[in-house]
Amino acid sequence: MGLTKQYLAFQPVASFNLIASGRANVAFVSVGGVDGRFVAVAAAEKVLVWNTRLGEKVLELTRDKQEVSYVRASPDGKHLAVGYTDGVIEVFELESRKSVCTFAAHRSAISAMNYDLIGMKLVSGGLDNDVVVSDVVAQAGKCRLVGHNAPITEACFMQRYHDVVISCSKDTQIKFWNIETQSCFKTIVDHRTEVWGVVLMRNDDFLVAGSNDSQLSVYKIVENSGQEAVGELESESSSPFRCSQIGNIQRSGFGRTINLIAEGGGQILGCHGTDRKIELFYFYSVDEALARLTKRLKKLDTKAKNDQAASSSSADRQLSLTDEIKRLPAIVVPEKIKSFDLLLGSRDELRVCVTYVKNIVQMYTLNVAEKHAEPKAIHTLRQQGHPTEVRAVGFSSDNLAVASGSGESLKLWNRATQSCLRTVETGYVVSCCFVPGDRHVLVGLKTGQLLIVDIVIGEVIERIEAHAKELWSIVLTPDQRGCVTGGGDTTVKFWNFELIADPNREEGSEVKVLSLLHKNVLKLEETVLSVRLSRNSKYIAVALLDSTVKIFFLDTLKFYLSLYGHKLPVLCMDISYDSTIIVTGSADRSIKIWGMDFGDCHRSLVAHDNSVMGLQFIPKTHLFFSCGKDGRLKQWDADSFEKIITLPGHVGEAHGLAVSPNGKFVVSCGSDRTLRLFERTDEPLVLQDVQEEEREELENNTLATGDDSAVPGLPGLKLPSKKTIGSEKAAENILECLEVSKAFEQEDNKSIIPPLMFAYEATNTDDFLLSVLTRIRASDLEEALLLLPFSSVCELLERIPKLTATRQDQTEIICKVVLFLFRIHQKPIVANQTLLPVIQDLIGKLQRAVHELRDMIGVNHHGMQMLQREAEANQGGVDLFRDATKSRRLKNQRRKRKELAKRTFVQIST
């Protein structure tokens, strides 16, 4: 057996630089029982919880390689629902940081999510035009509501009517759904443009909708008395409530309504358009509105007495929007708004958390009760990340620091802690490089300037007009005494480091600072995109805009070789440590490996699905990394021309990478604004295994597309789930279990347990089947049962009666399986005469098992109540497990609801 080359695996360590993504929203969360201080934001595929007061990251929730598109906190503050771009919803427990349930609900990105009043159900809307209601307790989908013709923009539950869901879409419609009948019973078609948001205010008294115009439509929701009015539609009379437009709120901002947010109590409404202003509106309670009406009527009566000719209409003497709503001071913000969230404190303090497009989170406070209060900014998170995309990265010579440059600044990071050490305002950075000694950084700007940045003081100590156009590349000379720059003005310039007297020094001081002395220039005919020097100081390679790489002698600058073969310009390249190989990456998606002696192309590799943006050798090896606009980061062997591994890259494009001098770390930057750090481990890689895993992943992605959620033979039934890898594997496990169980029962020797049954720790076929069913994720169970052939369904149903009698502790999952199979295969099951005795036996046993389970729960419940009464009696009448103020508050709410149902106001459209 021949010797094989051993590779060591790289694994992702951390991703940093991102405070809040520009795609998802922000939500207040409760950590340790503290409200108003912690916010949850999306950071590419992660969810970060920030302590805005200290500016620290306290939690990090991670799933697979999918971008977060929406977050929503549960009413009790203990869980956080996270929606992803692949249509999956993960519910995390904040205390343990673990996922408690998963819903594969949509076929595309999640665009809206909301909990019901008690947090038992979750409604979600997606870009696939569907609304899905999920049961959080059962960890399974409840129903799929199909009717919209465009992506969903908002979906929410009504508090007063628990089974009603309201959704709005880009198809200009607002729909009211009954989740029990899974039907739409009311549609509002008043809007002519897309509806971007709806919110329910003041305990479902008002419905506010925002569209493309500068007005918010306000609808009044009153309980339907059952008496059909003249001219009323039949659908209106059958509805449990009436919803009619009573007026509009004129916004002072410009553009369409982007976000429409209500705080938890439904008293304060916030909205913003395309400008930098958040408008706030306060909805008075019923008593406050009546008091304002009484005050206004007194003024009208006084005016009527003074002016005998003046007369007020009956409409002026009834409750109007001006009595119900008050405009609060608007919050003017410094940047373009992405999203915001509201939280009203106990002392009428309103907290507004805003995320900006420029990777900034800011917290504002406003006292609602104060008459002339003004909003104040109290906390800002901006130093933890670049406001724009990072374009260049570099490692220090001691492997401890990372430099990153973006459109406006340069930041220095601690590699171990991923914390920001320095921020220097520079301008648009396109290249950067550490100076030997790691005290200074050379920065190339888009304007062509070359900056020398002192890391210690965090300032630019010199600006050199190096090039007339972009300075695309900076590379140190092999002797570490100078550098070479290449720019868009078709020149390559050579510089030497030197120490000069500080021009800002005091008299008599001998302090010297670093500077650059221009030594030589190489004039070319095309724009220079990249420059590299060989380690033996013999050659300089220059990548030009004409898709060629020209190699010159470094000492005389005479032409040596020309590497041509790329169809598009070479964007990146590197020379190996022994100066024998040069690797080039081009915009034509390929990587070419050349010999430095004759300029012959050793191999051309189709490396990425888009332009190759970054490429660098691992020091003292012929292994190199590459990254491209497809977001992937790949490791290659320049000797065997094989791809070693594909690392989880960026969500979007990758702009560049850097390998540490010791070869243990790799950092990359991309359009998702993250800096991703990878570390080499001691785990050896087997190329065949890696390739097999990549093939399986590709097959799984193409196999479980999830495009069709309809049930065959039942066109009207659409499951609230989609086909996933988990559901297909679960179906395979069930089929394998039935096959192994059948073979085991036919054998004469029952003492030998099959290996698969032994792996599930089962000694008989009943326990084996139950072990397989209980290990299936609740959200995948229905899809797995749907994939079973009818012959396997019959075999499974034949095993259920015995299973029900022997394992009454699993009655719940048995009932769930049986009911779903009967609902899907009702006609063929009824037509199958051989299943008739099985069904009769099954019905009787299941009924008895359910009754026994119900009786056991009832006995335990009433027994606990008796223990509670005894404990309360022994403690002198102290209420146990109950808050007296909470019960009193609920009674007051019920009384107000009854008053609202009796009283009907006529509203005036303004």
Short mmCIF file of N, CA, C and O in Angstrom, two decimals, residues 87-136:
data_model
loop_
_atom_site.label_atom_id
_atom_site.label_comp_id
_atom_site.label_asym_id
_atom_site.label_seq_id
_atom_site.Cartn_x
_atom_site.Cartn_y
_atom_site.Cartn_z
N GLY A 87 -37.35 28.70 5.01
CA GLY A 87 -38.72 28.43 5.43
C GLY A 87 -38.86 27.67 6.72
O GLY A 87 -39.97 27.29 7.11
N VAL A 88 -37.77 27.43 7.43
CA VAL A 88 -37.80 26.68 8.69
C VAL A 88 -37.87 27.67 9.87
O VAL A 88 -37.24 28.74 9.84
N ILE A 89 -38.63 27.29 10.88
CA ILE A 89 -38.75 28.08 12.11
C ILE A 89 -38.17 27.27 13.25
O ILE A 89 -38.59 26.13 13.49
N GLU A 90 -37.21 27.84 13.95
CA GLU A 90 -36.64 27.22 15.14
C GLU A 90 -37.07 28.02 16.36
O GLU A 90 -37.02 29.26 16.36
N VAL A 91 -37.52 27.32 17.40
CA VAL A 91 -37.89 27.96 18.67
C VAL A 91 -36.80 27.64 19.68
O VAL A 91 -36.57 26.46 20.01
N PHE A 92 -36.11 28.67 20.15
CA PHE A 92 -35.01 28.50 21.10
C PHE A 92 -35.47 28.89 22.51
O PHE A 92 -36.26 29.82 22.68
N GLU A 93 -34.93 28.17 23.47
CA GLU A 93 -35.11 28.55 24.87
C GLU A 93 -33.92 29.41 25.26
O GLU A 93 -32.77 28.99 25.16
N LEU A 94 -34.20 30.64 25.71
CA LEU A 94 -33.13 31.60 25.95
C LEU A 94 -32.23 31.18 27.11
O LEU A 94 -31.03 31.44 27.08
N GLU A 95 -32.80 30.53 28.11
CA GLU A 95 -31.99 30.18 29.27
C GLU A 95 -30.97 29.10 28.94
O GLU A 95 -29.80 29.20 29.31
N SER A 96 -31.39 28.08 28.20
CA SER A 96 -30.47 26.99 27.87
C SER A 96 -29.79 27.17 26.52
O SER A 96 -28.87 26.41 26.20
N ARG A 97 -30.24 28.14 25.72
CA ARG A 97 -29.68 28.43 24.40
C ARG A 97 -29.85 27.26 23.43
O ARG A 97 -29.10 27.12 22.47
N LYS A 98 -30.81 26.40 23.67
CA LYS A 98 -31.02 25.23 22.83
C LYS A 98 -32.34 25.34 22.08
O LYS A 98 -33.27 26.00 22.54
N SER A 99 -32.40 24.66 20.94
CA SER A 99 -33.63 24.62 20.16
C SER A 99 -34.58 23.59 20.77
O SER A 99 -34.20 22.44 21.00
N VAL A 100 -35.80 24.02 21.05
CA VAL A 100 -36.78 23.12 21.68
C VAL A 100 -37.72 22.51 20.65
O VAL A 100 -38.27 21.43 20.88
N CYS A 101 -37.94 23.17 19.52
CA CYS A 101 -38.76 22.57 18.47
C CYS A 101 -38.47 23.25 17.14
O CYS A 101 -37.94 24.37 17.10
N THR A 102 -38.82 22.55 16.08
CA THR A 102 -38.55 23.01 14.71
C THR A 102 -39.80 22.82 13.87
O THR A 102 -40.46 21.78 13.97
N PHE A 103 -40.12 23.82 13.06
CA PHE A 103 -41.24 23.73 12.14
C PHE A 103 -40.74 23.97 10.72
O PHE A 103 -40.21 25.04 10.42
N ALA A 104 -40.87 22.96 9.87
CA ALA A 104 -40.56 23.13 8.45
C ALA A 104 -41.84 23.60 7.77
O ALA A 104 -42.59 22.80 7.19
N ALA A 105 -42.10 24.89 7.84
CA ALA A 105 -43.42 25.41 7.49
C ALA A 105 -43.52 25.90 6.06
O ALA A 105 -44.51 25.64 5.38
N HIS A 106 -42.52 26.62 5.58
CA HIS A 106 -42.65 27.31 4.29
C HIS A 106 -41.60 26.81 3.30
O HIS A 106 -40.59 26.21 3.68
N ARG A 107 -41.84 27.12 2.03
CA ARG A 107 -40.92 26.73 0.97
C ARG A 107 -39.92 27.85 0.64
O ARG A 107 -39.04 27.65 -0.19
N SER A 108 -40.08 29.00 1.24
CA SER A 108 -39.16 30.11 1.03
C SER A 108 -39.04 30.88 2.34
O SER A 108 -39.51 30.42 3.39
N ALA A 109 -38.45 32.06 2.29
CA ALA A 109 -38.08 32.79 3.51
C ALA A 109 -39.29 33.18 4.34
O ALA A 109 -40.37 33.48 3.81
N ILE A 110 -39.10 33.19 5.65
CA ILE A 110 -40.13 33.65 6.60
C ILE A 110 -40.15 35.18 6.58
O ILE A 110 -39.11 35.83 6.74
N SER A 111 -41.33 35.77 6.39
CA SER A 111 -41.45 37.22 6.32
C SER A 111 -42.25 37.81 7.47
O SER A 111 -42.24 39.04 7.66
N ALA A 112 -42.94 37.00 8.25
CA ALA A 112 -43.73 37.51 9.37
C ALA A 112 -43.97 36.38 10.37
O ALA A 112 -44.15 35.23 9.97
N MET A 113 -43.99 36.73 11.67
CA MET A 113 -44.27 35.76 12.73
C MET A 113 -44.90 36.48 13.91
O MET A 113 -44.54 37.62 14.20
N ASN A 114 -45.82 35.78 14.58
CA ASN A 114 -46.42 36.32 15.79
C ASN A 114 -46.96 35.18 16.64
O ASN A 114 -47.47 34.18 16.11
N TYR A 115 -46.84 35.34 17.96
CA TYR A 115 -47.44 34.41 18.92
C TYR A 115 -48.88 34.86 19.23
O TYR A 115 -49.25 36.02 19.01
N ASP A 116 -49.67 33.90 19.75
CA ASP A 116 -50.97 34.30 20.28
C ASP A 116 -50.80 34.86 21.68
O ASP A 116 -49.68 35.04 22.17
N LEU A 117 -51.90 35.16 22.34
CA LEU A 117 -51.85 35.88 23.61
C LEU A 117 -51.11 35.12 24.69
O LEU A 117 -50.38 35.71 25.50
N ILE A 118 -51.22 33.79 24.73
CA ILE A 118 -50.59 33.00 25.79
C ILE A 118 -49.38 32.23 25.29
O ILE A 118 -48.77 31.48 26.04
N GLY A 119 -49.02 32.40 24.04
CA GLY A 119 -47.81 31.76 23.52
C GLY A 119 -47.96 30.29 23.19
O GLY A 119 -46.95 29.58 23.11
N MET A 120 -49.19 29.81 22.99
CA MET A 120 -49.41 28.40 22.66
C MET A 120 -49.37 28.13 21.16
O MET A 120 -49.05 27.03 20.74
N LYS A 121 -49.69 29.13 20.37
CA LYS A 121 -49.70 28.98 18.92
C LYS A 121 -48.82 30.05 18.29
O LYS A 121 -48.62 31.12 18.85
N LEU A 122 -48.34 29.72 17.10
CA LEU A 122 -47.44 30.61 16.37
C LEU A 122 -47.92 30.68 14.93
O LEU A 122 -48.10 29.65 14.28
N VAL A 123 -48.14 31.89 14.43
CA VAL A 123 -48.54 32.08 13.04
C VAL A 123 -47.36 32.67 12.29
O VAL A 123 -46.63 33.53 12.80
N SER A 124 -47.15 32.19 11.08
CA SER A 124 -46.03 32.64 10.27
C SER A 124 -46.48 32.87 8.84
O SER A 124 -47.36 32.16 8.33
N GLY A 125 -45.89 33.86 8.21
CA GLY A 125 -46.13 34.14 6.80
C GLY A 125 -44.82 34.11 6.05
O GLY A 125 -43.78 34.48 6.60
N GLY A 126 -44.87 33.66 4.81
CA GLY A 126 -43.65 33.53 4.04
C GLY A 126 -43.75 34.16 2.67
O GLY A 126 -44.81 34.65 2.25
N LEU A 127 -42.63 34.14 1.97
CA LEU A 127 -42.60 34.64 0.60
C LEU A 127 -43.26 33.67 -0.37
O LEU A 127 -43.35 33.97 -1.56
N ASP A 128 -43.71 32.50 0.12
CA ASP A 128 -44.42 31.53 -0.72
C ASP A 128 -45.93 31.77 -0.74
O ASP A 128 -46.69 30.91 -1.18
N ASN A 129 -46.38 32.94 -0.22
CA ASN A 129 -47.79 33.40 -0.25
C ASN A 129 -48.68 32.65 0.73
O ASN A 129 -49.90 32.87 0.71
N ASP A 130 -48.13 31.79 1.59
CA ASP A 130 -48.94 31.00 2.52
C ASP A 130 -48.81 31.52 3.94
O ASP A 130 -47.80 32.12 4.31
N VAL A 131 -49.86 31.25 4.73
CA VAL A 131 -49.87 31.51 6.17
C VAL A 131 -50.00 30.17 6.88
O VAL A 131 -50.90 29.39 6.56
N VAL A 132 -49.11 29.91 7.82
CA VAL A 132 -49.09 28.62 8.52
C VAL A 132 -49.25 28.88 10.02
O VAL A 132 -48.56 29.74 10.59
N VAL A 133 -50.16 28.15 10.63
CA VAL A 133 -50.37 28.21 12.08
C VAL A 133 -49.78 26.94 12.69
O VAL A 133 -50.12 25.83 12.27
N SER A 134 -48.90 27.11 13.65
CA SER A 134 -48.20 25.98 14.28
C SER A 134 -48.56 25.91 15.75
O SER A 134 -48.74 26.95 16.41
N ASP A 135 -48.64 24.70 16.27
CA ASP A 135 -48.90 24.46 17.69
C ASP A 135 -47.56 24.28 18.39
O ASP A 135 -46.85 23.31 18.13
N VAL A 136 -47.21 25.22 19.26
CA VAL A 136 -45.92 25.19 19.92
C VAL A 136 -45.85 24.04 20.91
O VAL A 136 -44.80 23.41 21.09
#
